[in-house]
Short mmCIF file of the C-alpha atoms (twelve columns), coordinates in Angstrom:
data_MODEL
# 
_entry.id   MODEL 
# 
loop_
_atom_site.group_PDB 
_atom_site.id 
_atom_site.type_symbol 
_atom_site.label_atom_id 
_atom_site.label_alt_id 
_atom_site.label_comp_id 
_atom_site.label_asym_id 
_atom_site.label_seq_id 
_atom_site.Cartn_x 
_atom_site.Cartn_y 
_atom_site.Cartn_z 
_atom_site.pdbx_PDB_model_num 
ATOM 1  C CA . MET A 1  -12.829 -31.792 94.950  1 
ATOM 2  C CA . THR A 2  -13.320 -33.138 98.644  1 
ATOM 3  C CA . GLN A 3  -10.666 -32.796 101.217 1 
ATOM 4  C CA . PHE A 4  -9.330  -35.205 103.942 1 
ATOM 5  C CA . THR A 5  -6.755  -35.274 106.561 1 
ATOM 6  C CA . LEU A 6  -4.845  -38.425 106.778 1 
ATOM 7  C CA . LEU A 7  -3.182  -39.476 110.310 1 
ATOM 8  C CA . ALA A 8  -1.299  -41.696 110.050 1 
ATOM 9  C CA . TRP A 9  1.409   -43.741 112.642 1 
ATOM 10 C CA . ASP A 10 4.174   -45.633 111.987 1 
ATOM 11 C CA . TYR A 11 4.551   -49.123 113.027 1 
ATOM 12 C CA . THR A 12 6.777   -49.465 116.226 1 
ATOM 13 C CA . ASP A 13 8.447   -52.982 115.809 1 
ATOM 14 C CA . GLU A 14 12.407  -52.440 115.526 1 
ATOM 15 C CA . GLY A 15 12.787  -52.496 111.566 1 
ATOM 16 C CA . ALA A 16 9.916   -49.544 111.486 1 
ATOM 17 C CA . LEU A 17 12.155  -46.076 111.309 1 
ATOM 18 C CA . GLU A 18 14.397  -48.027 108.795 1 
ATOM 19 C CA . ARG A 19 11.411  -48.847 106.854 1 
ATOM 20 C CA . ARG A 20 10.660  -44.737 106.643 1 
ATOM 21 C CA . MET A 21 13.664  -44.070 105.812 1 
ATOM 22 C CA . GLY A 22 14.501  -46.719 103.023 1 
ATOM 23 C CA . CYS A 23 11.228  -45.517 100.784 1 
ATOM 24 C CA . ARG A 24 11.112  -41.817 102.249 1 
ATOM 25 C CA . GLU A 25 12.167  -40.336 99.283  1 
ATOM 26 C CA . ALA A 26 9.777   -42.039 96.798  1 
ATOM 27 C CA . HIS A 27 7.249   -41.437 99.257  1 
ATOM 28 C CA . LEU A 28 8.023   -37.462 99.284  1 
ATOM 29 C CA . ALA A 29 8.504   -38.002 95.136  1 
ATOM 30 C CA . ALA A 30 4.359   -39.568 95.245  1 
ATOM 31 C CA . LEU A 31 3.186   -36.150 97.393  1 
ATOM 32 C CA . ARG A 32 5.498   -33.606 94.850  1 
ATOM 33 C CA . GLU A 33 3.064   -35.558 92.109  1 
ATOM 34 C CA . LEU A 34 0.204   -35.093 93.840  1 
ATOM 35 C CA . TYR A 35 1.437   -31.444 95.126  1 
ATOM 36 C CA . HIS A 36 1.621   -31.261 90.721  1 
ATOM 37 C CA . GLN A 37 -1.290  -33.170 90.446  1 
ATOM 38 C CA . GLY A 38 -3.702  -30.858 92.469  1 
ATOM 39 C CA . HIS A 39 -4.195  -33.416 95.430  1 
ATOM 40 C CA . PHE A 40 -1.717  -32.124 97.678  1 
ATOM 41 C CA . ILE A 41 -2.549  -29.462 100.331 1 
ATOM 42 C CA . SER A 42 -0.254  -29.373 102.769 1 
ATOM 43 C CA . GLY A 43 1.562   -32.016 105.418 1 
ATOM 44 C CA . GLY A 44 4.598   -33.466 107.408 1 
ATOM 45 C CA . VAL A 45 6.305   -35.776 110.065 1 
ATOM 46 C CA . ILE A 46 4.706   -36.450 113.300 1 
ATOM 47 C CA . VAL A 47 7.853   -36.583 115.836 1 
ATOM 48 C CA . ASP A 48 8.246   -37.430 119.480 1 
ATOM 49 C CA . ASP A 49 9.380   -36.663 122.318 1 
ATOM 50 C CA . ASN A 50 12.812  -36.802 121.363 1 
ATOM 51 C CA . GLY A 51 12.204  -35.318 117.918 1 
ATOM 52 C CA . LYS A 52 11.811  -39.086 116.303 1 
ATOM 53 C CA . MET A 53 9.586   -39.567 113.087 1 
ATOM 54 C CA . ILE A 54 6.298   -41.572 114.203 1 
ATOM 55 C CA . GLY A 55 3.536   -41.220 111.752 1 
ATOM 56 C CA . SER A 56 2.385   -38.743 109.569 1 
ATOM 57 C CA . ASN A 57 -0.204  -35.791 109.054 1 
ATOM 58 C CA . VAL A 58 -1.716  -34.880 105.352 1 
ATOM 59 C CA . HIS A 59 -4.193  -32.420 104.050 1 
ATOM 60 C CA . PHE A 60 -5.143  -33.540 100.794 1 
ATOM 61 C CA . GLN A 61 -8.297  -32.787 97.988  1 
ATOM 62 C CA . PHE A 62 -9.303  -35.597 95.922  1 
ATOM 63 C CA . GLU A 63 -12.334 -35.762 93.475  1 
ATOM 64 C CA . SER A 64 -13.803 -39.027 96.124  1 
ATOM 65 C CA . ARG A 65 -12.868 -40.887 98.661  1 
ATOM 66 C CA . GLU A 66 -12.288 -43.676 96.279  1 
ATOM 67 C CA . ALA A 67 -9.560  -41.974 94.694  1 
ATOM 68 C CA . LEU A 68 -8.020  -41.587 97.794  1 
ATOM 69 C CA . ASN A 69 -8.225  -45.307 98.457  1 
ATOM 70 C CA . ALA A 70 -7.203  -45.622 95.013  1 
ATOM 71 C CA . TRP A 71 -4.182  -43.777 95.951  1 
ATOM 72 C CA . LEU A 72 -3.188  -44.946 98.678  1 
ATOM 73 C CA . GLU A 73 -2.597  -48.221 97.784  1 
ATOM 74 C CA . THR A 74 0.637   -47.608 95.541  1 
ATOM 75 C CA . GLU A 75 1.617   -45.010 98.416  1 
ATOM 76 C CA . PRO A 76 5.120   -46.549 99.440  1 
ATOM 77 C CA . TYR A 77 4.621   -46.126 103.810 1 
ATOM 78 C CA . VAL A 78 1.718   -48.637 103.145 1 
ATOM 79 C CA . THR A 79 3.310   -50.530 100.725 1 
ATOM 80 C CA . GLN A 80 5.926   -51.109 102.714 1 
ATOM 81 C CA . ARG A 81 4.492   -51.114 106.294 1 
ATOM 82 C CA . VAL A 82 6.101   -48.254 107.838 1 
ATOM 83 C CA . TRP A 83 2.268   -46.984 108.054 1 
ATOM 84 C CA . GLU A 84 0.499   -48.851 110.927 1 
ATOM 85 C CA . HIS A 85 -3.081  -47.200 111.642 1 
ATOM 86 C CA . ILE A 86 -3.842  -44.969 109.238 1 
ATOM 87 C CA . ASP A 87 -7.468  -42.030 110.341 1 
ATOM 88 C CA . ILE A 88 -9.061  -40.412 107.286 1 
ATOM 89 C CA . ARG A 89 -11.822 -37.737 107.579 1 
ATOM 90 C CA . GLU A 90 -13.061 -35.403 105.549 1 
ATOM 91 C CA . ILE A 91 -12.601 -31.640 106.005 1 
ATOM 92 C CA . ARG A 92 -13.297 -28.468 105.560 1 
ATOM 93 C CA . LEU A 93 -9.663  -25.958 104.976 1 
ATOM 94 C CA . LEU A 94 -10.380 -22.695 106.049 1 
ATOM 95 C CA . ASP A 95 -8.986  -20.761 102.589 1 
ATOM 96 C CA . PRO A 96 -7.547  -17.402 104.332 1 
ATOM 97 C CA . HIS A 97 -8.265  -15.336 100.902 1 
ATOM 98 C CA . ALA A 98 -12.160 -16.135 101.102 1 
# 
């Protein structure tokens, strides 16, 4: 499995936070399913200086970048226009048990 980090910045228009909150439960449910499949490693929300949600940082592991891309096509934060800019990089996370 290949590990990836996803750094995604939300749209900044007036309805951006409302769209995020409107599909947040579907987004979290999708991540929980990925966790049970062994694809979700860790992640969370990026907040600004006032605590407002403005993006996401997530670690995944998939068989390939193509498999990650296929999942992204169904991700609610993509389909509902929450994430505007997405940067994905291959990574190698430290295993503290190794």
